[in-house]
mmCIF file of C-alpha atoms in Angstrom:
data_model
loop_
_atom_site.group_PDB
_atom_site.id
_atom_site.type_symbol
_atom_site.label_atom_id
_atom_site.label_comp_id
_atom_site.label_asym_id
_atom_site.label_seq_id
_atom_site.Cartn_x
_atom_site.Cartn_y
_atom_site.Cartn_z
ATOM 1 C CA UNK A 193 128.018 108.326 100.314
ATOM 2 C CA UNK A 194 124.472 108.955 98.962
ATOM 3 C CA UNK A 195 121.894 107.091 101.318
ATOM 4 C CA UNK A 196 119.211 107.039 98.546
ATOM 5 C CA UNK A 197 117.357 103.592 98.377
ATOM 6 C CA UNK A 198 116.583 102.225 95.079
ATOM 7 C CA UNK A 199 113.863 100.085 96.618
ATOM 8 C CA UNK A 200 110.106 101.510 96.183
ATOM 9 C CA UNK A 201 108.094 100.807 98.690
ATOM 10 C CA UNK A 202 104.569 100.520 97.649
ATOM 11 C CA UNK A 203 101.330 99.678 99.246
ATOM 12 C CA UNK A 204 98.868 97.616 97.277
ATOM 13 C CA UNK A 205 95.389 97.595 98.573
ATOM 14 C CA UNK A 206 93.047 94.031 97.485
ATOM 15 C CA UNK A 207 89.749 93.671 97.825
ATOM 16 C CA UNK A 208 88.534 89.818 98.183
ATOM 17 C CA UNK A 209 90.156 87.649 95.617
ATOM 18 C CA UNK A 210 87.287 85.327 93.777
ATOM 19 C CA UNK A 211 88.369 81.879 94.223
ATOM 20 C CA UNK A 212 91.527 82.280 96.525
ATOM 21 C CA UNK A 213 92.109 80.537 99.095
ATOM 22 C CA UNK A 214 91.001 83.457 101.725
ATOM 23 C CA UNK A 215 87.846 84.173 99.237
ATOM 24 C CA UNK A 216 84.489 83.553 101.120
ATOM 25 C CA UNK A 217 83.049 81.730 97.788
ATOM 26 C CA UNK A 218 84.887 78.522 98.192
ATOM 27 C CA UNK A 219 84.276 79.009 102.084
ATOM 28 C CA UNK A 220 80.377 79.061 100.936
ATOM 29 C CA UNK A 221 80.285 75.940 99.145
ATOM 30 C CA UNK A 222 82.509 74.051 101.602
ATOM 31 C CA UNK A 223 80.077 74.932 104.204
ATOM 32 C CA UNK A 224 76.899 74.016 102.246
ATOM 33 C CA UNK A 225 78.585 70.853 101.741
ATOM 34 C CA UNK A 226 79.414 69.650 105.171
ATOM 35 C CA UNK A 227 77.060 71.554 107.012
ATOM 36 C CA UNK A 228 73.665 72.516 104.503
ATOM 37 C CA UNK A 229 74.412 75.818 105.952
ATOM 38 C CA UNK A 230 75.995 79.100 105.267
ATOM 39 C CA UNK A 231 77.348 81.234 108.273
ATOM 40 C CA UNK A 232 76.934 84.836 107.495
ATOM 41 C CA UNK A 233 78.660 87.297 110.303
ATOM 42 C CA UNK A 234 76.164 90.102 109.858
ATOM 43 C CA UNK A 235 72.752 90.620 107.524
ATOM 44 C CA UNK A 236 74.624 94.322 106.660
ATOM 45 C CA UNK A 237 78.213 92.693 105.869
ATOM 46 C CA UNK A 238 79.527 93.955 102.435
ATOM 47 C CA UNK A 239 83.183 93.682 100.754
ATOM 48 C CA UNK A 240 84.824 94.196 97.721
ATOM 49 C CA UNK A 241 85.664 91.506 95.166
ATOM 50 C CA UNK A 242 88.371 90.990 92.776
ATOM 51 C CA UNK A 243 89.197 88.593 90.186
ATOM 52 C CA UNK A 244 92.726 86.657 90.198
ATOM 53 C CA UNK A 245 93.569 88.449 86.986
ATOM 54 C CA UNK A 246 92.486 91.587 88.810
ATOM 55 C CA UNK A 247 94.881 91.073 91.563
ATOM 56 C CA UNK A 248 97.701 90.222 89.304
ATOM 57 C CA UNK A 249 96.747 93.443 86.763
ATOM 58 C CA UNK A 250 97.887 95.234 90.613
ATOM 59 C CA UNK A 251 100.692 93.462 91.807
ATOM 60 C CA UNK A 252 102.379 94.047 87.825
ATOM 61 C CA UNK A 253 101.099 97.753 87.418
ATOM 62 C CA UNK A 254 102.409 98.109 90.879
ATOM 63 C CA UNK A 255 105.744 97.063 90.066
ATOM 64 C CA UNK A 256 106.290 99.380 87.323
ATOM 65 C CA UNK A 257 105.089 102.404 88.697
ATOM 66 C CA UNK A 258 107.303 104.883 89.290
ATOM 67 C CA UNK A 259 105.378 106.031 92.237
ATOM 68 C CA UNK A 260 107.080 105.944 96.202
ATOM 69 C CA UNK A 261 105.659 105.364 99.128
ATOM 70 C CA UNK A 262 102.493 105.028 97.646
ATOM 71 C CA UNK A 263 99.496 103.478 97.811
ATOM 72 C CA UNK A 264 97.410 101.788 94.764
ATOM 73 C CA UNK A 265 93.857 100.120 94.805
ATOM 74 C CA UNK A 266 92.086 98.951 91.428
ATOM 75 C CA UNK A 267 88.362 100.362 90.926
ATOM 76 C CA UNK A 268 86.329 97.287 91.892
ATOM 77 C CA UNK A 269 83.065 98.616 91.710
ATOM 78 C CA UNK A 270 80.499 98.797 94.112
ATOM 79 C CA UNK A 271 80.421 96.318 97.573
ATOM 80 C CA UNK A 272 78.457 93.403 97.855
ATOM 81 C CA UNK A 273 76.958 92.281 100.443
ATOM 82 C CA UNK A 274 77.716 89.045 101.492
ATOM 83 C CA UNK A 275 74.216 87.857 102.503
ATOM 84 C CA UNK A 276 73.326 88.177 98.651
ATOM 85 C CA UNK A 277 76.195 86.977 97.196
ATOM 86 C CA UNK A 278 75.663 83.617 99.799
ATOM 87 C CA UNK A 279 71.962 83.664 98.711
ATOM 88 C CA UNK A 280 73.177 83.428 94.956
ATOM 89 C CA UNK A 281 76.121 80.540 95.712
ATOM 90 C CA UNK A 282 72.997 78.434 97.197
ATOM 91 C CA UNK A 283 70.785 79.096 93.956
ATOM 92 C CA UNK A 284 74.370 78.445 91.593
ATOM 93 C CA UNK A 285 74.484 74.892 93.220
ATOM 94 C CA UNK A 286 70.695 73.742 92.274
ATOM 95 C CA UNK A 287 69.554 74.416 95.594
ATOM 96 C CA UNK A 288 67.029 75.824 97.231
ATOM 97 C CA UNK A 289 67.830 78.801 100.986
ATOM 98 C CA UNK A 290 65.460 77.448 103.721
ATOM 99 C CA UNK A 291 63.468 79.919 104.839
ATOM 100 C CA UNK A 292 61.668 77.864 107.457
ATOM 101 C CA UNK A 293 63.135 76.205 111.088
ATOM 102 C CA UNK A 294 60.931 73.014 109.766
ATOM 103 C CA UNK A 295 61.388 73.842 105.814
ATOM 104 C CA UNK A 296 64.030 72.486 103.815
ATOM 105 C CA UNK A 297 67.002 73.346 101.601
ATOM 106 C CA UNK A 298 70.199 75.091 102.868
ATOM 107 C CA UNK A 299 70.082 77.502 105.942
ATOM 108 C CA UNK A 300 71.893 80.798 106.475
ATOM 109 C CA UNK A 301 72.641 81.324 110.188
ATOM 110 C CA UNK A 302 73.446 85.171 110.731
ATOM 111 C CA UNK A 303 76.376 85.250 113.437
ATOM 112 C CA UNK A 304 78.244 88.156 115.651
ATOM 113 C CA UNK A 305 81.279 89.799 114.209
ATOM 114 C CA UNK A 306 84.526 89.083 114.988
ATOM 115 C CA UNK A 307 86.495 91.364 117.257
ATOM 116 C CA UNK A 308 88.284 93.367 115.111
ATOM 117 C CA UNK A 309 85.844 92.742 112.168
ATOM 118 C CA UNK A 310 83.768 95.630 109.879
ATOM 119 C CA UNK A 311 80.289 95.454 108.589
ATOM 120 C CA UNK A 312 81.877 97.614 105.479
ATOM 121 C CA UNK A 313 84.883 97.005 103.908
ATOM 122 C CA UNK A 314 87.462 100.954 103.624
ATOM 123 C CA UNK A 315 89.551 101.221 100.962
ATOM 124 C CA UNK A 316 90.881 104.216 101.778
ATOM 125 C CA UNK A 317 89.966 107.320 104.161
ATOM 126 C CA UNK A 318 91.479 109.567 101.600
ATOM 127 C CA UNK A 319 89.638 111.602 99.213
ATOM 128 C CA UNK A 320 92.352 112.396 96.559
ATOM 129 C CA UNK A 321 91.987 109.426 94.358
ATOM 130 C CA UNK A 322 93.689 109.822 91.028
ATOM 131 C CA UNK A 323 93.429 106.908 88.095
ATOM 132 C CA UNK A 324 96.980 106.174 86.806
ATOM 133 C CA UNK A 325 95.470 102.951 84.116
ATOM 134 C CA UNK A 326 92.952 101.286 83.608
ATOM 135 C CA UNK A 327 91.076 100.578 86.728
ATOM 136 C CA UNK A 328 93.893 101.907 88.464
ATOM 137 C CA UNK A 329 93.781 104.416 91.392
ATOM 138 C CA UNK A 330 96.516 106.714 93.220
ATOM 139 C CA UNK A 331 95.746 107.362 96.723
ATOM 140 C CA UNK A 332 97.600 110.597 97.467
ATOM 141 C CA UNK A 333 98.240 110.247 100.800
ATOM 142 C CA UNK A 334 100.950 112.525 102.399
ATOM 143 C CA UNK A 335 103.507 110.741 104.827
ATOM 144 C CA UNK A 336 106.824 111.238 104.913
ATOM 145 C CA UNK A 337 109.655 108.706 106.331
ATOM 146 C CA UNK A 338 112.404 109.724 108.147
ATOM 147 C CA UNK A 339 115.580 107.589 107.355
ATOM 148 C CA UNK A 340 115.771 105.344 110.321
ATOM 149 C CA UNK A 341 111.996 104.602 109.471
ATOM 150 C CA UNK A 342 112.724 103.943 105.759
ATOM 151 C CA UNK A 343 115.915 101.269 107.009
ATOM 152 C CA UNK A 344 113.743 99.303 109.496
ATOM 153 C CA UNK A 345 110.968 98.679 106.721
ATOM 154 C CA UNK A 346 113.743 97.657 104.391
ATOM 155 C CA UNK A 347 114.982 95.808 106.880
ATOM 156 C CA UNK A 348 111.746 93.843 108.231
ATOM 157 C CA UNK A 349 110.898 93.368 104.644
ATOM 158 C CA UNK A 350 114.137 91.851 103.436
ATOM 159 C CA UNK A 351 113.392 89.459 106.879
ATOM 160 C CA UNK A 352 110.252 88.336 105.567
ATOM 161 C CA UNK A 353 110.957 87.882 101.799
ATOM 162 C CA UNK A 354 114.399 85.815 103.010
ATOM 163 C CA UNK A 355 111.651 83.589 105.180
ATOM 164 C CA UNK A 356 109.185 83.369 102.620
ATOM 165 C CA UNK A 357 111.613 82.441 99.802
ATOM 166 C CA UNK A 358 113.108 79.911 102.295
ATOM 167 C CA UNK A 359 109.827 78.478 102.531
ATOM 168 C CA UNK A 360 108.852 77.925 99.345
ATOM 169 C CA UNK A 361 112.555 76.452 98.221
ATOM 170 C CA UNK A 362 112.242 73.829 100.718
ATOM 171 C CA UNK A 363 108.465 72.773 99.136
ATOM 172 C CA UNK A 364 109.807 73.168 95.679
ATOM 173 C CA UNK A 365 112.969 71.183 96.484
ATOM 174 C CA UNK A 366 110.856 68.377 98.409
ATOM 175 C CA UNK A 367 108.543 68.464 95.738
ATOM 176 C CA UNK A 368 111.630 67.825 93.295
ATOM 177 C CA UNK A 369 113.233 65.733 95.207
ATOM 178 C CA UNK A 370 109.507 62.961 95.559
ATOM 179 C CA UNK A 371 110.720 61.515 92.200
#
């Protein structure tokens, strides 16, 4: 028997998602809201941002590529840094950034990184980048799987979808069911 998989494994790389619920920009607003204060990890911080549309252009383009073992990122652009972009969420919301211990208006306290954390956001480490669509990028990476390797992803994979569409059956059915 032929041990060729018809699944394609293949890795999709996002940047920050504008408006999701891991995006900082909704963190931003929640915090000048409770607190009058923005918490900002590190004056140098940047990351890349995405739109949801964006993210969904990747997942579907992803999907139909013919490509294995592969990895894909979208072209978003140049980095911000996060201490602008929280700068422009205070002006956005008619307010003014305190610049002053006594002054007034909403305060940006510049904290330590997280363990784990990076100042600047890596895509990728590889140099062969290769657009496929529009906004679209190969990463030619080499790695090779050997077939044990290639059945445990399947396997872990298959785990976690089976878990995750467990999940959301028992929401949709209780969700059903509240009528």
């Amino acid at each position: 028997s032929d041990n060729k998989s018809l699944t394609k494994y293949i890795n999709v790389r996002f940047g920050n998602v504008i408006n999701s619920s891991g995006s900082v920009i909704p963190l931003f607003v929640e915090q000048i809201n409770l607190y009058n204060k923005i918490f900002v990890r590190n004056k140098e911080t940047t990351r890349y941002f995405m739109t949801i549309s964006e993210a969904v252009y990747l997942i579907l383009k992803a999907s139909q590529s013919k490509l294995n073992f592969s990895k894909l990122i979208l072209d978003m652009g140049k980095p911000i840094k996060i201490l602008d972009l929280a700068i422009k969420i205070i002006y956005i919301l008619g307010k003014k950034q305190k610049f002053q211990k006594t002054g007034s208006g909403v305060e940006i306290e510049i904290e330590q990184l997280k363990p784990g954390e990076k100042i600047h956001e890596e895509l990728t480490t590889s140099k062969k980048l290769k657009y496929i669509g529009k906004k679209l990028i190969h990463v030619e990476e080499k790695r090779t799987f050997k077939n044990n390797e290639i059945f445990k992803i399947k396997k872990t994979i298959e785990k976690d979808v089976y878990k995750l569409s467990e999940k959301y059956f028992k929401e949709l059915y209780s969700i059903i069911n509240r009528n």
